[in-house]
mmCIF file of C-alpha atoms in Angstrom:
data_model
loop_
_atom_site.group_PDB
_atom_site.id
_atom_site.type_symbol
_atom_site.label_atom_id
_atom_site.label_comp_id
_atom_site.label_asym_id
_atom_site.label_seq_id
_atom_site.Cartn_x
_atom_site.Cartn_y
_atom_site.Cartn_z
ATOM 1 C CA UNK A 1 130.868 134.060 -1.030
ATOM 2 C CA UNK A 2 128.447 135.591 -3.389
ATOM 3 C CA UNK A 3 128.009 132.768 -5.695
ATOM 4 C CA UNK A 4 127.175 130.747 -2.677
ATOM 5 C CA UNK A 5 124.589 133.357 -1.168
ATOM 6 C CA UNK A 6 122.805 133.549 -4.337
ATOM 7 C CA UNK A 7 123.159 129.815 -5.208
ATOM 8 C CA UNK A 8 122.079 128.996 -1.975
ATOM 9 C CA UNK A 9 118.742 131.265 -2.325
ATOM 10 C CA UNK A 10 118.248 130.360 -5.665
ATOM 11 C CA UNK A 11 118.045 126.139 -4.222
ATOM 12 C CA UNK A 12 116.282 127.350 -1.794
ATOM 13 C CA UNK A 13 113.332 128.595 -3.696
ATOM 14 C CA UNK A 14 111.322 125.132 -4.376
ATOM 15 C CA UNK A 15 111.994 124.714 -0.415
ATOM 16 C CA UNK A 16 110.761 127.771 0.346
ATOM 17 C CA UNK A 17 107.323 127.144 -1.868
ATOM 18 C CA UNK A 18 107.031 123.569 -0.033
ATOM 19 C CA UNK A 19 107.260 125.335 3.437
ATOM 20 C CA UNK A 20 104.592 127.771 2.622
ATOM 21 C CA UNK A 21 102.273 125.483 1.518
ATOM 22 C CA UNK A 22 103.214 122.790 4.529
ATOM 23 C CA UNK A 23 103.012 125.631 7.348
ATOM 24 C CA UNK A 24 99.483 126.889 6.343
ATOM 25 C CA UNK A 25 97.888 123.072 6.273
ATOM 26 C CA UNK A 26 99.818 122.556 9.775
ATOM 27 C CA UNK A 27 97.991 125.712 11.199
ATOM 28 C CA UNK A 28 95.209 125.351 10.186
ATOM 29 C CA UNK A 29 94.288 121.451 11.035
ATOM 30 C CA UNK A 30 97.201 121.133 13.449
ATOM 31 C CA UNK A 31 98.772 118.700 12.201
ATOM 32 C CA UNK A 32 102.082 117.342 10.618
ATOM 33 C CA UNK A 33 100.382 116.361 7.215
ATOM 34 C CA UNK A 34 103.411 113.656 5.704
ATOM 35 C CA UNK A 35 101.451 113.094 2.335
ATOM 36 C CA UNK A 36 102.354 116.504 1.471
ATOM 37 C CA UNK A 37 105.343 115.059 0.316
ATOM 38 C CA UNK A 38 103.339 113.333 -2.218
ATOM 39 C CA UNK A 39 101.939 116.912 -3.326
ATOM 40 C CA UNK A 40 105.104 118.083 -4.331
ATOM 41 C CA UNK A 41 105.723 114.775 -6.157
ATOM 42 C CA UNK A 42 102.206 114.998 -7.992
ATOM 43 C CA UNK A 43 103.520 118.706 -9.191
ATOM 44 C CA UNK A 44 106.656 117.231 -11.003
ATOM 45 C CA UNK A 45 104.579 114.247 -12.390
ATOM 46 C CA UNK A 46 102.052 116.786 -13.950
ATOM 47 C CA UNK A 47 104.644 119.186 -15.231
ATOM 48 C CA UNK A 48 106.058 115.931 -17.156
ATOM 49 C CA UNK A 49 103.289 114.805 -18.240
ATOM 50 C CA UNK A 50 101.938 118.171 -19.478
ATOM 51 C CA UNK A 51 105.741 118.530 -20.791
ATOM 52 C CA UNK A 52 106.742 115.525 -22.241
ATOM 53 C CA UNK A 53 103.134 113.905 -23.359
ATOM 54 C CA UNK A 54 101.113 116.897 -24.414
ATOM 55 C CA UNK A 55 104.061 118.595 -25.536
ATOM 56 C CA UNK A 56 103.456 122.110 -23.897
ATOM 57 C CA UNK A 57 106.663 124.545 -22.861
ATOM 58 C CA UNK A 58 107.816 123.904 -19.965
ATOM 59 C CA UNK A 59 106.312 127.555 -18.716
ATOM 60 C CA UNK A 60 103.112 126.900 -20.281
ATOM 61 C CA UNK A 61 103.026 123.038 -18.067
ATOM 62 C CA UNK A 62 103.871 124.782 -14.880
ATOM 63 C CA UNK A 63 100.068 126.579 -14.631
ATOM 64 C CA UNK A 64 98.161 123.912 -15.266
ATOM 65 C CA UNK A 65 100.175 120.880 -13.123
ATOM 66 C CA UNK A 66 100.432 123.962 -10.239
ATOM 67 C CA UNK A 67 97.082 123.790 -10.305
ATOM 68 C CA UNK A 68 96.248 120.383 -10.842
ATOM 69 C CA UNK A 69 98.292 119.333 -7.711
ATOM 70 C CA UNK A 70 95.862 122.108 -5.769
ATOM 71 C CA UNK A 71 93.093 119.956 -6.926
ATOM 72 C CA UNK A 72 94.610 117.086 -5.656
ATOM 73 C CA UNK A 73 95.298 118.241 -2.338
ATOM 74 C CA UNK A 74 91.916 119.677 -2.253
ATOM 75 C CA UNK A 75 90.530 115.840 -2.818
ATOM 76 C CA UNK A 76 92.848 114.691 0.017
ATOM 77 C CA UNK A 77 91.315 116.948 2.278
ATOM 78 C CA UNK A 78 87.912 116.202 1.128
ATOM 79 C CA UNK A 79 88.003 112.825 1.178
ATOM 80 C CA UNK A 80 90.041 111.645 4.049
ATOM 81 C CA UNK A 81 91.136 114.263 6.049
ATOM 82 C CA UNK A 82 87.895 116.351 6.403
ATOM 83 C CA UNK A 83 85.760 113.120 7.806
ATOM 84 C CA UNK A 84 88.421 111.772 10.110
ATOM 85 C CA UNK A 85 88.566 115.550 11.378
ATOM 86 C CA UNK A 86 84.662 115.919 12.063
ATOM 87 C CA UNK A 87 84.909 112.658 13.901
ATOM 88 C CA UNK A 88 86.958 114.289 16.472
ATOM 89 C CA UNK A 89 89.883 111.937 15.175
ATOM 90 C CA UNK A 90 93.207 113.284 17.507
ATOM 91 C CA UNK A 91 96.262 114.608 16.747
ATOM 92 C CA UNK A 92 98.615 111.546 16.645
ATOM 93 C CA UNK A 93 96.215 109.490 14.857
ATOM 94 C CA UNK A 94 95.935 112.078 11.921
ATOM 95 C CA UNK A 95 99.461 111.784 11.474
ATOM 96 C CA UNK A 96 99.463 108.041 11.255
ATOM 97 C CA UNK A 97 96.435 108.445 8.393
ATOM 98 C CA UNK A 98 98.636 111.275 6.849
ATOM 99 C CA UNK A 99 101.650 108.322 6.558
ATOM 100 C CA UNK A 100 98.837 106.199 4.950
ATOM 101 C CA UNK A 101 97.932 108.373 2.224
ATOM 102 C CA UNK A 102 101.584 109.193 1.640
ATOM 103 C CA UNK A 103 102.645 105.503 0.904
ATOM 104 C CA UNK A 104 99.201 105.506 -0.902
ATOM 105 C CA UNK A 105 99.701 108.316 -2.918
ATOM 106 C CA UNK A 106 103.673 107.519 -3.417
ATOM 107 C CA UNK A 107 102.862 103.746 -4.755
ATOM 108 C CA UNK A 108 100.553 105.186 -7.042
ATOM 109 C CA UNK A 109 102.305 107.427 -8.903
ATOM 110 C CA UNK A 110 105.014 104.934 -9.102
ATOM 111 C CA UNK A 111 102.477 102.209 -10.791
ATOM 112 C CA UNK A 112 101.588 105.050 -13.088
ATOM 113 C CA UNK A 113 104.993 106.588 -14.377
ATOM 114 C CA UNK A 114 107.573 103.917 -13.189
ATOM 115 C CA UNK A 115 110.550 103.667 -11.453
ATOM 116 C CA UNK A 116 112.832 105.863 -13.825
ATOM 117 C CA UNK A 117 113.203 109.527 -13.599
ATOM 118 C CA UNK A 118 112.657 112.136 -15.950
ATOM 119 C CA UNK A 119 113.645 115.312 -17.101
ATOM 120 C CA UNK A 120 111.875 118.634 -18.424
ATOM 121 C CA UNK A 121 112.279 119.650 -22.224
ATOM 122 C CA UNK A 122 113.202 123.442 -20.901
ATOM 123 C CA UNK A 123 113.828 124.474 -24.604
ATOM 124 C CA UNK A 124 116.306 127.411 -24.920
ATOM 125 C CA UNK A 125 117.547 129.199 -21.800
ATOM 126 C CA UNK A 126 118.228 132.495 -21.015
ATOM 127 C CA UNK A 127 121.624 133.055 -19.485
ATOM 128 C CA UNK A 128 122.148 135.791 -17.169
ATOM 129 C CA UNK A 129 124.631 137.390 -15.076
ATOM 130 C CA UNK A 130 123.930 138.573 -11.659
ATOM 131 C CA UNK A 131 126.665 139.845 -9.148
ATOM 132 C CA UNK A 132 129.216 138.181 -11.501
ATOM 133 C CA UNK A 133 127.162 134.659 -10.755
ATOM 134 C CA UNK A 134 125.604 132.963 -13.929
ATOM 135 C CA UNK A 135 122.228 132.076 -13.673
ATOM 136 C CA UNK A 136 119.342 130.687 -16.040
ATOM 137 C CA UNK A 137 115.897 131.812 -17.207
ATOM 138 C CA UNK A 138 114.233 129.143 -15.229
ATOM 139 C CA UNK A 139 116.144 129.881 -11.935
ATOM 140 C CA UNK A 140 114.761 133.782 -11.965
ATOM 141 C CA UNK A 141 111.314 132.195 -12.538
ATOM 142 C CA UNK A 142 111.845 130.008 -9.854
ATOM 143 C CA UNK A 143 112.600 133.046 -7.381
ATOM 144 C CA UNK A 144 109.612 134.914 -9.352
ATOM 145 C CA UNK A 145 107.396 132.473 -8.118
ATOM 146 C CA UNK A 146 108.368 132.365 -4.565
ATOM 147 C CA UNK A 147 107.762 136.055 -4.212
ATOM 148 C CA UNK A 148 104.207 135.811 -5.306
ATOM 149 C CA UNK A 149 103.330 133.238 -3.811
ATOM 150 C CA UNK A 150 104.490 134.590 -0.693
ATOM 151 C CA UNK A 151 102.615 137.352 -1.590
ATOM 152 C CA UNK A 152 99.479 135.509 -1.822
ATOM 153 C CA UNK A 153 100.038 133.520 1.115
ATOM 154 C CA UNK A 154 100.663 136.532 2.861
ATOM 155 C CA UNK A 155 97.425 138.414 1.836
ATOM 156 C CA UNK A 156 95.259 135.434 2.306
ATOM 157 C CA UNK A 157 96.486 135.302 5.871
ATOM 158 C CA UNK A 158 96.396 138.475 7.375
ATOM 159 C CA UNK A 159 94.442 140.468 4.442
ATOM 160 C CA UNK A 160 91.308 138.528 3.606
ATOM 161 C CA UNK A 161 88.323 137.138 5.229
ATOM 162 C CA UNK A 162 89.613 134.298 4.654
ATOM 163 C CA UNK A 163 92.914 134.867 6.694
ATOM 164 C CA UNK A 164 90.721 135.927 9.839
ATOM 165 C CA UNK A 165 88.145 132.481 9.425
ATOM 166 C CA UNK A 166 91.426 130.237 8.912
ATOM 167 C CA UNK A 167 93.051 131.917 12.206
ATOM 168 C CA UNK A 168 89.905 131.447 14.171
ATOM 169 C CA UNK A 169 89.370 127.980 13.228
ATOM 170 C CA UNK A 170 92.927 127.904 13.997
ATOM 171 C CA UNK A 171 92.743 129.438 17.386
ATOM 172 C CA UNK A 172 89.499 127.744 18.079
ATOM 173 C CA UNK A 173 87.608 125.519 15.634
ATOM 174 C CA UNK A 174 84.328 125.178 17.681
ATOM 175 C CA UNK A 175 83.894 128.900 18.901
ATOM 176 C CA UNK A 176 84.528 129.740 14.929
ATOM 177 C CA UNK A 177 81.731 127.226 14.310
ATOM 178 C CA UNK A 178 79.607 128.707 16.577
ATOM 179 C CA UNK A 179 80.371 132.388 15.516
ATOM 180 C CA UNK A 180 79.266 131.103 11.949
ATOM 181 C CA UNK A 181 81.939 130.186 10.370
ATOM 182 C CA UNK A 182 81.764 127.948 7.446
ATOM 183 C CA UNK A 183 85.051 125.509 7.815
ATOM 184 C CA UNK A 184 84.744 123.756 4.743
ATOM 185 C CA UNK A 185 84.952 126.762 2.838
ATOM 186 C CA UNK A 186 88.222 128.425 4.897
ATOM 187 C CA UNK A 187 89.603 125.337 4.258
ATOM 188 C CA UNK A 188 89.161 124.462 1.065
ATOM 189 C CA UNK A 189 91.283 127.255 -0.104
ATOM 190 C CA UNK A 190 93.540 126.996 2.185
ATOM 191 C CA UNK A 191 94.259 122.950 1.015
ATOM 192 C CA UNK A 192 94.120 124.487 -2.849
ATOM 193 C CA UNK A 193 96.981 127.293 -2.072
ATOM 194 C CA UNK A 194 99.170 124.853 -0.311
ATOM 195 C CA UNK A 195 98.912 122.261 -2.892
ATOM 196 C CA UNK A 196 99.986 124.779 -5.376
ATOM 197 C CA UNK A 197 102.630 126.417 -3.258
ATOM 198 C CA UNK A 198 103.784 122.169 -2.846
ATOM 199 C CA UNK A 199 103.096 121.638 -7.207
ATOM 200 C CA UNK A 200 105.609 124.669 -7.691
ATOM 201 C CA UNK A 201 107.798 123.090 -5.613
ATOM 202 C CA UNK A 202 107.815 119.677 -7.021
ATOM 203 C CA UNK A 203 108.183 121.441 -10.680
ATOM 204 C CA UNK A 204 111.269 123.249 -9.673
ATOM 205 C CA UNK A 205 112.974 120.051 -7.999
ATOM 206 C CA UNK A 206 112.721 118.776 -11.324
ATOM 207 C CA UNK A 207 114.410 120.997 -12.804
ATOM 208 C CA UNK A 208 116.894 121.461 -10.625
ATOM 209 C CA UNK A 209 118.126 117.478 -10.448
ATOM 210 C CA UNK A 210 115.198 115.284 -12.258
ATOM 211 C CA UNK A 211 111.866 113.590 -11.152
ATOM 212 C CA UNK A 212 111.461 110.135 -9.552
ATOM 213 C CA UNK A 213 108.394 109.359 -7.647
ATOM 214 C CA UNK A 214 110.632 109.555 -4.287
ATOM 215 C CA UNK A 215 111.329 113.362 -5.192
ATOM 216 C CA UNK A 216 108.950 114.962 -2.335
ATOM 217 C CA UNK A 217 109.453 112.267 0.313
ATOM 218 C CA UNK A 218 113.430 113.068 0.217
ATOM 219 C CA UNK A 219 112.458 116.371 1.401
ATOM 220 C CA UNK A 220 109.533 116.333 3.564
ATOM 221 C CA UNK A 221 111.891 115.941 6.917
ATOM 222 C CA UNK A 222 113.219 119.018 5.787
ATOM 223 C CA UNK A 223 110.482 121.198 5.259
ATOM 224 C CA UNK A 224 108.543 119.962 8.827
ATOM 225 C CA UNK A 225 111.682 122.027 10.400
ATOM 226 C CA UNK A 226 111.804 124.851 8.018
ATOM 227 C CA UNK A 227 107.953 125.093 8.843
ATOM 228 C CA UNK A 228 108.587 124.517 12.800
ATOM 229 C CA UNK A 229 111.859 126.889 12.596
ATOM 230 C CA UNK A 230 109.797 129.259 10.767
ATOM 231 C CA UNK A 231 106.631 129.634 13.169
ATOM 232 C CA UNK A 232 103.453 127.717 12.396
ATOM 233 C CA UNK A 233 101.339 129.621 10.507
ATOM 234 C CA UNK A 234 104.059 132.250 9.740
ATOM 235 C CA UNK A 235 104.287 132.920 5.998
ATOM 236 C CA UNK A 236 106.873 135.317 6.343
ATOM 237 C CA UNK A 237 109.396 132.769 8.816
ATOM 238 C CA UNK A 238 108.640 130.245 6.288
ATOM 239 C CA UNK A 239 110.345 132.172 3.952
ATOM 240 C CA UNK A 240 113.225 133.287 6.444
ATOM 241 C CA UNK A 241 113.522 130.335 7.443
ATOM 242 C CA UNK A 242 113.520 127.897 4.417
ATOM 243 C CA UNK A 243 116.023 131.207 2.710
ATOM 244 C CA UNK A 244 118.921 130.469 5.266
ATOM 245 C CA UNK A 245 118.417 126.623 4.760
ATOM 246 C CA UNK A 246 119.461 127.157 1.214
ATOM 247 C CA UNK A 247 122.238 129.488 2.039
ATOM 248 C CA UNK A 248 123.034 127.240 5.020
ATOM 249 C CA UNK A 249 123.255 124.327 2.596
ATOM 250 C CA UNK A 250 125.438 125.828 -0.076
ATOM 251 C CA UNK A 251 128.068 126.838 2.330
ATOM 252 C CA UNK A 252 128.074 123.532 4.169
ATOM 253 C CA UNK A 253 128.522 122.042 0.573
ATOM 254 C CA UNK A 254 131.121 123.628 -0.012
ATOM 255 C CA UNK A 255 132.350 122.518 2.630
ATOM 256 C CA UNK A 256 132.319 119.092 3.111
ATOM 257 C CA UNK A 257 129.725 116.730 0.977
ATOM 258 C CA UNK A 258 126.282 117.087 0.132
ATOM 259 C CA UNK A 259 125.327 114.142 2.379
ATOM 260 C CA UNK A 260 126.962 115.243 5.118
ATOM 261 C CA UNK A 261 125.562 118.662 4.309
ATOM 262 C CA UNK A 262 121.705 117.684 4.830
ATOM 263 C CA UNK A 263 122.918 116.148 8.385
ATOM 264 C CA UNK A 264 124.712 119.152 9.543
ATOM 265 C CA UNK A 265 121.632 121.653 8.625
ATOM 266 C CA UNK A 266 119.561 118.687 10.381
ATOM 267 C CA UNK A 267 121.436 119.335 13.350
ATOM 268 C CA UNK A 268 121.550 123.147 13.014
ATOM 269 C CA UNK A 269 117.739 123.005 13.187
ATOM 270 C CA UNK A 270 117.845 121.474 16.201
ATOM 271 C CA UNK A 271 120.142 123.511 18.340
ATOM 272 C CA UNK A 272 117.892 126.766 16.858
ATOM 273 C CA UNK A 273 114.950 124.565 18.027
ATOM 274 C CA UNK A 274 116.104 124.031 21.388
ATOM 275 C CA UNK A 275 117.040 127.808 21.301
ATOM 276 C CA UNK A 276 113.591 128.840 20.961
ATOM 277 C CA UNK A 277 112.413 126.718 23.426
ATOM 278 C CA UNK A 278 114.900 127.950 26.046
ATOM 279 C CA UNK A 279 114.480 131.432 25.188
ATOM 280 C CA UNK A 280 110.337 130.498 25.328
ATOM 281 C CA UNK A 281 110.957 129.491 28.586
ATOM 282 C CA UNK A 282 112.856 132.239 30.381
ATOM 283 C CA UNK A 283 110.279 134.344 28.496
ATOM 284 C CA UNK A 284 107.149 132.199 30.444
ATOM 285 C CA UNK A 285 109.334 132.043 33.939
ATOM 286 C CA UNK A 286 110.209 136.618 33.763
ATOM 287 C CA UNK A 287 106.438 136.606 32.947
ATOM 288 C CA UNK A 288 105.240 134.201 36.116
ATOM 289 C CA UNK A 289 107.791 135.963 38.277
ATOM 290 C CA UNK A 290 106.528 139.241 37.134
ATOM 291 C CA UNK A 291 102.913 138.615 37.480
ATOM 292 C CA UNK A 292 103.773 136.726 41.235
ATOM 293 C CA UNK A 293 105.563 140.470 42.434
ATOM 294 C CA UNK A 294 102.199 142.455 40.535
ATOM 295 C CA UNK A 295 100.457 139.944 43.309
#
């Protein structure tokens, strides 16, 4: 039961890092951004290419394709999301422009590196033991890397100026406007953190099985109910949230296949879904009651 608890946790890290970096886009422009997917591809894509063509370690490659996939997110935003948003574009129809750019994004990335997957040149590895359950240099980095990002995530949030102009554009985008707040700015970092957060995530995927060009889309249902699960917005039930996925998934596993083990945690986020929303509800009715006997 150990191995699976820590097996499942270590998996769980790159799913952790995409939920973090989904959840903070989703609060912040209200919206279910698909092509985010296609950030956590572009990560694995730049780690190769910084791996494999340039020839860097594979820990030297992870900085500078983190960062690049920030950049690219950051473009996204600027250049298609951003506009259609100062239209006044609604909710459903960002969505449907977020499944554009996906497919966009996805077909490109395919013209550019193929059809065939690849894997990292990790060099020597570490082995360790921990709890009696062997694991690797690159899976403690993996977990390394959730915790500060998490970290940074959390900070920005609730510790920076930042944090308070992304919840008030959040809570209300033109009383922040008003008030002098400078969206653009808010969000810009906001699109750069999250497209790291989604880079790290695409690196480790690699690692952990290989890279193909479908590598994010395969897990983008996924993290929209880690994210959902999780709270919108909430850095911290992100990482609750996307932590008992992994363990979740490593004891259904072992259980049964992996197949089958992706539809049963589908279906496990559900019935905690409509949990919530029952317990949301007899929270909402005790309240109305409670304010109709104040009356």
């Amino acid at each position: 039961m150990i191995d699976l608890v820590l097996i499942g946790l270590i998996e769980a890290a790159p799913l952790v890092l995409a939920a973090i970096g989904f959840t903070l886009i989703y609060y912040l422009n209200g919206f279910i951004n698909v092509a985010f997917a296609e950030t956590i591809t572009s990560g694995a894509y730049f780690a190769v290419f910084f791996n494999q063509v340039l020839g860097l370690g594979f820990y030297l490659a992870i900085i500078p394709a983190a960062i690049a996939a920030g950049l690219l997110s950051v473009a996204t935003y600027l250049l298609v999301y951003r506009p259609a948003l100062n239209r006044g574009v609604g909710v459903v129809e960002m969505i449907v422009l977020s499944v554009g750019v996906s497919f966009l994004l996805r077909h490109l990335l395919r013209v550019v590196f193929g059809v065939e997957t690849y894997l990292f040149d990790l060099g020597e590895q570490t082995y360790l033991s921990i709890l009696g359950t062997g694991v690797t240099s690159v899976q403690i980095w993996a977990l390394v890397l959730v915790v500060v990002m998490v970290t940074v995530a959390y900070l920005m949030t609730y510790r920076s100026k930042y944090g308070q102009m992304m919840r008030a554009l959040a809570s209300n985008r033109d009383l922040a406007v008003a008030s002098g707040i400078d969206p653009t700015k808010a969000s810009i970092l906001v699109w750069f953190i999250a497209g790291v957060a989604g880079g790290l995530a695409g690196i480790f995927l690699g690692v952990f099985a290989f890279v193909d060009y479908q590598i994010g889309w395969n897990l983008i249902l996924i993290i929209v109910m880690v994210a959902i699960v999780g709270g919108i917005g909430n850095v911290r039930g992100a990482l609750i949230a996307g932590a008992a996925a992994g363990v979740a998934v490593s004891f259904l596993t072992w259980l049964t296949q992996p197949l089958y083990a992706q539809v049963l945690l589908l279906a496990l986020f559900i019935v905690v879904l409509r949990l919530k929303a029952t317990r949301s509800g007899g929270g909402s009715r005790r309240s109305l009651l409670a304010l109709a006997g104040r009356s």
